[in-house]
Each structure stands twice: as C-alpha cells, then as structure tokens.
Short mmCIF file of C-alpha atoms in Angstrom, two decimals:
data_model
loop_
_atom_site.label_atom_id
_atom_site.label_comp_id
_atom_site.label_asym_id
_atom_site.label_seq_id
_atom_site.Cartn_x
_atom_site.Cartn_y
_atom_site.Cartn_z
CA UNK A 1 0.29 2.31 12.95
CA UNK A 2 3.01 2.46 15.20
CA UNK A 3 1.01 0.51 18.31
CA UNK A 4 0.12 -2.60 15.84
CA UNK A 5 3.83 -2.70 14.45
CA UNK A 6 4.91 -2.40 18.17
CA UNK A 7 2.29 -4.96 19.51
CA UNK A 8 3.48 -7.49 15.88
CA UNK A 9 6.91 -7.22 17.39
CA UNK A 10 5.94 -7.83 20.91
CA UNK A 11 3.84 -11.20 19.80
CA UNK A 12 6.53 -12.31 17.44
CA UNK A 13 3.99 -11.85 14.44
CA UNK A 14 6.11 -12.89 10.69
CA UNK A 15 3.29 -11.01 8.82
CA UNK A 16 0.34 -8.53 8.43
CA UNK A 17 -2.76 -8.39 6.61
CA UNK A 18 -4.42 -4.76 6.85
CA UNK A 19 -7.80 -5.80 6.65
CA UNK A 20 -9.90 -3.39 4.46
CA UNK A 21 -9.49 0.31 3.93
CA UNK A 22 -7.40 2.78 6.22
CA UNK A 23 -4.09 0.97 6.38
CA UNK A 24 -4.81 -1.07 3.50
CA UNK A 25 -4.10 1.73 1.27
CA UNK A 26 -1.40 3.23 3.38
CA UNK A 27 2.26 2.69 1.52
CA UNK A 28 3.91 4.10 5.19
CA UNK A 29 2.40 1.02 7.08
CA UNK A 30 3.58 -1.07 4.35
CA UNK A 31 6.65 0.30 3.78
CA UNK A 32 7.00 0.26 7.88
CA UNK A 33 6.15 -3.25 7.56
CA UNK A 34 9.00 -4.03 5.54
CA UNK A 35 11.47 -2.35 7.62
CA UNK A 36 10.48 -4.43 10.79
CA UNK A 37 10.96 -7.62 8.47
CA UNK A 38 7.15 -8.29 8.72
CA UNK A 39 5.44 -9.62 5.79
CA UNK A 40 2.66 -7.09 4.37
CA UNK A 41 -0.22 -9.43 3.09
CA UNK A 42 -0.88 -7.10 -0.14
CA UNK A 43 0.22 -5.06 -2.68
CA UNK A 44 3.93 -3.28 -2.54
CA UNK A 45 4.43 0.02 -1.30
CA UNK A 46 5.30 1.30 -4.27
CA UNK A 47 1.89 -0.10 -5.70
CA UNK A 48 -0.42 1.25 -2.67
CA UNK A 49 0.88 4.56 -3.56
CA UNK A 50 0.70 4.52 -7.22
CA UNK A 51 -3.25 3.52 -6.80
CA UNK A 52 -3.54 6.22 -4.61
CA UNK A 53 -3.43 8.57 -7.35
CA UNK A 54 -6.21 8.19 -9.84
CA UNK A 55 -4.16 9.88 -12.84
CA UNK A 56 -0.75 7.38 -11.62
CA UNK A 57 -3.08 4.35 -11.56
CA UNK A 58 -4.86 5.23 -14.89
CA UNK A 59 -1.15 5.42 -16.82
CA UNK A 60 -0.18 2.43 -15.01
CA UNK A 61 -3.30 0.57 -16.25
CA UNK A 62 -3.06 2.11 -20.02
CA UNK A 63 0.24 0.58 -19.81
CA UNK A 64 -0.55 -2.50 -19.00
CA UNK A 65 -3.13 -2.36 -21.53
CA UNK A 66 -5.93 -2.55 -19.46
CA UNK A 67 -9.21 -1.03 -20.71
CA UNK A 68 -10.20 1.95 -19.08
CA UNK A 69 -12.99 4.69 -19.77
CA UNK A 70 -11.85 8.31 -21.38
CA UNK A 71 -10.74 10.64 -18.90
CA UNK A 72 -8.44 13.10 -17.27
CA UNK A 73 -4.80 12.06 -18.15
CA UNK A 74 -2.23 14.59 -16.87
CA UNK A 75 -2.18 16.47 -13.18
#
C-alpha cells in the first residue's frame, strides 16, 4: 500500500483505481488515498468498510430497501 501511494506521488498520479480484490476492499488504502489528495476510483471508505461486514452491509441494504434473503441480523 504504502510503495503504490509512494510511487502515485512520485509519477504525479491525480487518481487510483484498485483493480479487483485485495485493495479494492481495503478502506485504509482508500482512506490513505484521500489523505494524499489522490482520487480513489470506487466506493468511500466508509462504504468499503461497511461491506466488509456481512451483518453492516445487510442493515445497510434493508435500509435502503433492498431485497435480501432471511438471515443472521445482529453480531
């Protein structure tokens, strides 16, 4: 995380995208991302980490109204 923010600075980079999987779903590298004024191509950090917790992300889509199948609600 830190040599890709460090090379981004070096090359004068104004955003990121992740690509798929490991720091796709990291809220540090996006929140990192942020601090260095670099553009995160995807979801907030506070979003990344909310999906990374399958009760969080359930509320947040039964609040939304979203559909979603019968399951475990509370931690």
């Amino acid at each position: 995380m830190e040599k890709i923010i460090e090379t981004a600075k070096k090359a004068g980079v104004c955003a990121i995208h992740p690509g798929y999987g490991l720091l796709s779903e990291n809220s540090r590298f996006a929140e990192r991302c942020l601090k260095e004024n670099i553009t995160f191509i995807g979801p907030p950090p506070d979003v990344i980490a909310k999906m990374g917790s399958k009760i969080e992300a359930r509320q947040a889509m039964e609040q939304a109204g979203v559909p979603v199948v019968p399951g475990v609600t509370k931690s």
